[in-house]
Coordinates of C-alpha atoms and ligand atoms in Angstrom, one line a residue:
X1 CA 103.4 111.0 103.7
X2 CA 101.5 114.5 104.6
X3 CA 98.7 115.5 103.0
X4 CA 96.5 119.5 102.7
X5 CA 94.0 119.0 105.0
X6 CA 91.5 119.3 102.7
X7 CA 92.9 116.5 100.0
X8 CA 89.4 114.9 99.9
X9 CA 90.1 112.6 96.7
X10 CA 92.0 109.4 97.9
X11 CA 91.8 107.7 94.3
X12 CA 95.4 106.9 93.8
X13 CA 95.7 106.3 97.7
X14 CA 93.6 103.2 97.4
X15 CA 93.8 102.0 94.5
X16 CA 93.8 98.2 95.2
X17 CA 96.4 95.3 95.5
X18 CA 95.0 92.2 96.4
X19 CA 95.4 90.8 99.7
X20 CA 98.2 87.9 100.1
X21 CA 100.2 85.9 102.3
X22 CA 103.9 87.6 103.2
X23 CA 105.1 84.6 105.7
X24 CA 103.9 82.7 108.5
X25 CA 100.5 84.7 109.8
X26 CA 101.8 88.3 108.2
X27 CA 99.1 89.0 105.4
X28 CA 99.2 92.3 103.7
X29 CA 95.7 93.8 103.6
X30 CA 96.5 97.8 102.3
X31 CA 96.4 99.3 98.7
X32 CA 98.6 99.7 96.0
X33 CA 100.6 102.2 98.2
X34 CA 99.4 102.0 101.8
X35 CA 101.1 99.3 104.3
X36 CA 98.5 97.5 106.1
X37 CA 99.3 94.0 108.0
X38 CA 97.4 91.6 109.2
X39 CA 98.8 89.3 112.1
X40 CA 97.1 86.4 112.8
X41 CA 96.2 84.7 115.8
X42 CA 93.8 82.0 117.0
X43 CA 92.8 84.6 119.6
X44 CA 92.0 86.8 116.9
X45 CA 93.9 89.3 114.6
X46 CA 96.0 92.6 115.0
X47 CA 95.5 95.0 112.1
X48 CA 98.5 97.7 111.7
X49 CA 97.4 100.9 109.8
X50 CA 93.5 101.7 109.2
X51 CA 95.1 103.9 106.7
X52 CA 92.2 107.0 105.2
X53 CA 88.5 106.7 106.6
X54 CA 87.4 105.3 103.6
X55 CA 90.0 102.5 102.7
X56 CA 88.8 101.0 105.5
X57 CA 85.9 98.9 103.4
X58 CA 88.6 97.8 100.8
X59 CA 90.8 96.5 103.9
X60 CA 88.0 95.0 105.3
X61 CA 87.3 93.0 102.0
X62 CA 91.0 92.4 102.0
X63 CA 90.6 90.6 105.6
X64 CA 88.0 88.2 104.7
X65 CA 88.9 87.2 100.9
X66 CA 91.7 85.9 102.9
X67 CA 89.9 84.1 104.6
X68 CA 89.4 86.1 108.2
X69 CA 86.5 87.9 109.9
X70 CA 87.1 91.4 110.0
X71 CA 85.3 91.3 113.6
X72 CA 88.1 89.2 114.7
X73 CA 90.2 92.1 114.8
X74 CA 91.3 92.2 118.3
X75 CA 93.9 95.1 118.2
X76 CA 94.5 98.3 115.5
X77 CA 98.1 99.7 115.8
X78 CA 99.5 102.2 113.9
X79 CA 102.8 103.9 112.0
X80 CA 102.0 107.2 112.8
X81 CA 100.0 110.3 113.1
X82 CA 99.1 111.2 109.3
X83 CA 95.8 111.2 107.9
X84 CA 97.0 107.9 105.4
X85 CA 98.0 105.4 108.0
X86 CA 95.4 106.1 111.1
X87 CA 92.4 108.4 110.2
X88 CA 90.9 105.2 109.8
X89 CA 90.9 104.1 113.6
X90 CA 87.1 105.5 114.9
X91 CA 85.9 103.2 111.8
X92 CA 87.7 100.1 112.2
X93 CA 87.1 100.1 116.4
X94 CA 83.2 101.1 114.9
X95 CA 83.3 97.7 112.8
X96 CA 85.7 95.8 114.9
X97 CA 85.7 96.8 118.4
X98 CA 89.2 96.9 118.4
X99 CA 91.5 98.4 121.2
X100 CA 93.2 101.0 119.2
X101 CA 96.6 101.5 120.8
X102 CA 98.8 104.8 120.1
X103 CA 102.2 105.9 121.1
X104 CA 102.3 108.6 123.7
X105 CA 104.0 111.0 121.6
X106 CA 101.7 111.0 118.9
X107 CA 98.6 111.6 121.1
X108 CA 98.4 115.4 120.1
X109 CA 98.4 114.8 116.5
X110 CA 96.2 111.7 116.8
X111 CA 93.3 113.6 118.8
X112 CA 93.3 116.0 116.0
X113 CA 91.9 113.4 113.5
X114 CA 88.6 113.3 113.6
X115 CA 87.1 112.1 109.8
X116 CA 83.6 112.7 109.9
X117 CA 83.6 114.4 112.7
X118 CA 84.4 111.0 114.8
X119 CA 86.6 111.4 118.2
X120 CA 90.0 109.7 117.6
X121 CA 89.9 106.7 119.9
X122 CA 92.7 105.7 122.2
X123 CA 92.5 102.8 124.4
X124 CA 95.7 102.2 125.6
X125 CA 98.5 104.7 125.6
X126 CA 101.9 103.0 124.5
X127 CA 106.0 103.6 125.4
X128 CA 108.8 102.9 123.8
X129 CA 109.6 99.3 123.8
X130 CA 106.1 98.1 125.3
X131 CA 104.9 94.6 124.0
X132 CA 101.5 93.9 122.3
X133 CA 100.6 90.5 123.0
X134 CA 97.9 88.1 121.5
X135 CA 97.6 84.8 121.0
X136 CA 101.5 83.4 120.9
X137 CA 102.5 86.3 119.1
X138 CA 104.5 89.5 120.5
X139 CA 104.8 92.8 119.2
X140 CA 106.8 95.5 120.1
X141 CA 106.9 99.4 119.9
X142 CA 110.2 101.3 118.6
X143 CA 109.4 104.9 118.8
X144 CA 111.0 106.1 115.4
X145 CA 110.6 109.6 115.5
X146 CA 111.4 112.7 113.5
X147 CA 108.6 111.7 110.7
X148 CA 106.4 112.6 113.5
X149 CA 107.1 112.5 117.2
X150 CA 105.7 109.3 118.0
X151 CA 105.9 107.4 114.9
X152 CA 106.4 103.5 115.4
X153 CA 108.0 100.9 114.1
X154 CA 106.6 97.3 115.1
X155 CA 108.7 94.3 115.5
X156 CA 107.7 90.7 115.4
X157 CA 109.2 87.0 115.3
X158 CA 107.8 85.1 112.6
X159 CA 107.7 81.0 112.4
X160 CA 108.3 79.9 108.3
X161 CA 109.3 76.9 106.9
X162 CA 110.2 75.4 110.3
X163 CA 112.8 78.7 110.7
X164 CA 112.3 81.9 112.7
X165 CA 112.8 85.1 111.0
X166 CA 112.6 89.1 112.5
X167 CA 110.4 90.9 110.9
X168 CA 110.2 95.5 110.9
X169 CA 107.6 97.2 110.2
X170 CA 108.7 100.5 109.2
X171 CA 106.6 103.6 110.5
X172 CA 108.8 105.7 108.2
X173 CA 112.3 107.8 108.5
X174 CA 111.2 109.6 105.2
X175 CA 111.8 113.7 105.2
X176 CA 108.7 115.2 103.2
X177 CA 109.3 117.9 100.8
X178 CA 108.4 120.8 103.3
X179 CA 109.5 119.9 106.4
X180 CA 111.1 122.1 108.8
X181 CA 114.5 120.9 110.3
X182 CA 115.9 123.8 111.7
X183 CA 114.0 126.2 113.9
X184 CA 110.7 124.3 113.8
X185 CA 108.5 125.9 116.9
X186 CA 106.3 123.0 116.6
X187 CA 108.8 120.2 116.9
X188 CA 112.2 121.9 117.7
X189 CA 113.8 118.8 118.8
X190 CA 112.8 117.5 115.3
X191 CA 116.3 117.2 114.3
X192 CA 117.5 115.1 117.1
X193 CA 114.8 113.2 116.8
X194 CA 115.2 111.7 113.3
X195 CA 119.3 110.8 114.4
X196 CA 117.2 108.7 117.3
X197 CA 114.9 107.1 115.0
X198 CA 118.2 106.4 112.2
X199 CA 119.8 105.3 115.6
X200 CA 117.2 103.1 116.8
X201 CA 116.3 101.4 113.1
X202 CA 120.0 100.7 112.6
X203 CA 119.9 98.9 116.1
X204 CA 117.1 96.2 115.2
X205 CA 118.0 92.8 113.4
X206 CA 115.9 92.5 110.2
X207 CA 115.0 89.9 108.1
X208 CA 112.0 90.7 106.7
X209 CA 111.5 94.7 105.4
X210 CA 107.8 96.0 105.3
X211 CA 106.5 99.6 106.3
X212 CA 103.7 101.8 106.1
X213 CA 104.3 102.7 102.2
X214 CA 104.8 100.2 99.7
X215 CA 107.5 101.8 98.0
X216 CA 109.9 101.8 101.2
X217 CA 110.5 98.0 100.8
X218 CA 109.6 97.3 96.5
X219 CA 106.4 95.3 97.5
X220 CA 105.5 95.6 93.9
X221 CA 108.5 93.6 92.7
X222 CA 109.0 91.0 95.8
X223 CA 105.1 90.6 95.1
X224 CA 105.7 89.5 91.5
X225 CA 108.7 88.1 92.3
X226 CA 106.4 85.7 95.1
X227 CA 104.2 85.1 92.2
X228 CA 107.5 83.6 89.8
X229 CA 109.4 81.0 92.2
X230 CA 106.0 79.7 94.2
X231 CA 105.5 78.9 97.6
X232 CA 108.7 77.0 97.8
X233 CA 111.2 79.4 96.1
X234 CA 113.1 81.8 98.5
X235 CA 111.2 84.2 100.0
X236 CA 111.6 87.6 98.3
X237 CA 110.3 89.5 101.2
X238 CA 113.4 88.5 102.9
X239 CA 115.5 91.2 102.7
X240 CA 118.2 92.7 104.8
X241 CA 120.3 94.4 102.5
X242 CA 117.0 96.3 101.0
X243 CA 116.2 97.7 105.0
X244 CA 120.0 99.0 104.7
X245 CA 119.8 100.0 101.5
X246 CA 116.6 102.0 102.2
X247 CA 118.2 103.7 106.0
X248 CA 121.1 104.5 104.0
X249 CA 118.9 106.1 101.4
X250 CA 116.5 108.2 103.9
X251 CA 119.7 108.8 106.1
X252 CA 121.2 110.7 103.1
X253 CA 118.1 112.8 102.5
X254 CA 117.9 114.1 106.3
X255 CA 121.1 115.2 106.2
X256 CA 121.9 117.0 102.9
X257 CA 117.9 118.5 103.9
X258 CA 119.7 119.3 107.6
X259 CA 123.0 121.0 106.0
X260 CA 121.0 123.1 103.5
X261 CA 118.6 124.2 106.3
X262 CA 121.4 125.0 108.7
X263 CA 123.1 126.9 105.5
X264 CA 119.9 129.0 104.9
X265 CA 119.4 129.8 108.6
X266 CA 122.8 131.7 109.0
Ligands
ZN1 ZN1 103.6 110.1 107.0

């Protein structure tokens, strides 16, 4: 999502969701709405999305009632340049000393969040496809854009149950009401951009759907659902058919959005 820039009230942005296991070392640490994952390693922890300024105390909390040290968090990556999934960085490297790592493309947008005043920190500038390693476990950055020019999506293999599963991390496909498709002078290749991203996300082997908003994958339901069949049932967060379901979905939007836009423009 997008937000005015002066949308100070983040109430229904954080309300909480308590922290929980998702498989193997993927915790979920963010709010009701906001995606944040914790990856564990015994060389310490990767944190994806700081997500707002001040939902950084309530992921924090999230960390250690799981169990974790917050100052164990060795890496912060993100989904992408808006205010709800990384103005949140200068605090959690403040509290952390975490390398914060952005993709190249989103560095203009990035730089211009600056909560508080705070300089946006980048320590190491990322490409399409690099690897994030730490500990035994390897991450790696799709650039998905169109939602913003260098939004991510971050892939990982996850151990479970003696099985190996692929796991996506959504940075988001999702058109916002307001976008500009067709003659956008700050993005004009946005168009082309969001086919690469559908492109690219229909090009990576899922197993298990997650992504920067809640919504994208039902975490509510395959939350409850967890709760229902135990930690032996099937794993509801395995779910192929709902990453489809949901590209298909976002796919649809972009392009009736694309055809009225190129409609209107004539
Ligand atoms: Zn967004």
């Amino acid at each position: 999502m997008t937000l005015p820039l002066l949308a100070q009230d983040h109430t229904a942005f954080n309300k909480p969701w308590p922290a929980f296991k998702i498989m193997g070392n993927v915790y979920y640490v963010g709010t009701d709405d906001l995606g944040s994952f914790l990856i564990a390693t015994p060389q310490g922890n990767i944190l994806i999305n700081s997500d707002f300024d001040d939902t950084v105390p309530q992921i924090r909390d999230s960390v250690e009632k799981l169990g974790f040290k917050f100052t164990d968090t060795k890496i912060l990556l993100g989904s992408h340049a808006h205010g709800d999934h990384m103005d949140g960085d200068a605090r959690v490297k403040e509290l952390t000393g975490a390398q914060v790592m952005v993709m190249e493309q989103d560095i203009p947008a990035i730089s211009r969040m600056t909560p508080g005043g705070k300089p946006h920190p980048i320590d190491r500038v990322l490409h399409d496809g690099d690897e994030v390693k730490l500990g035994a476990t390897t991450l790696v950055a799709h650039l998905t854009p169109g939602h913003t020019k260098g939004c991510t999506t971050w892939t990982l293999k996850v151990q479970d149950g003696g099985k190996t599963y692929n796991v996506v991390i959504l940075g988001s496909i999702g058109v916002n009401p307001g976008y500009i498709l067709v003659g956008n002078k700050d993005y004009p290749q946005i168009a082309d951009d969001y086919v690469r991203g559908f492109k690219t996300l229909r090009s990576l082997p899922c197993d298990v759907f997650l992504g920067s908003h809640a919504r994208f994958y039902n975490m509510h339901e395959k939350y409850e659902q967890m709760a229902k069949v135990g930690a032996n049932g099937p794993n509801p967060f395995i779910d192929p058919a709902g990453y489809k379901a949901h590209l298909d979905l976002q796919e649809k939007n972009f392009r009736a959005t694309l055809e009225e836009q190129q409609k209107a423009a004539k």
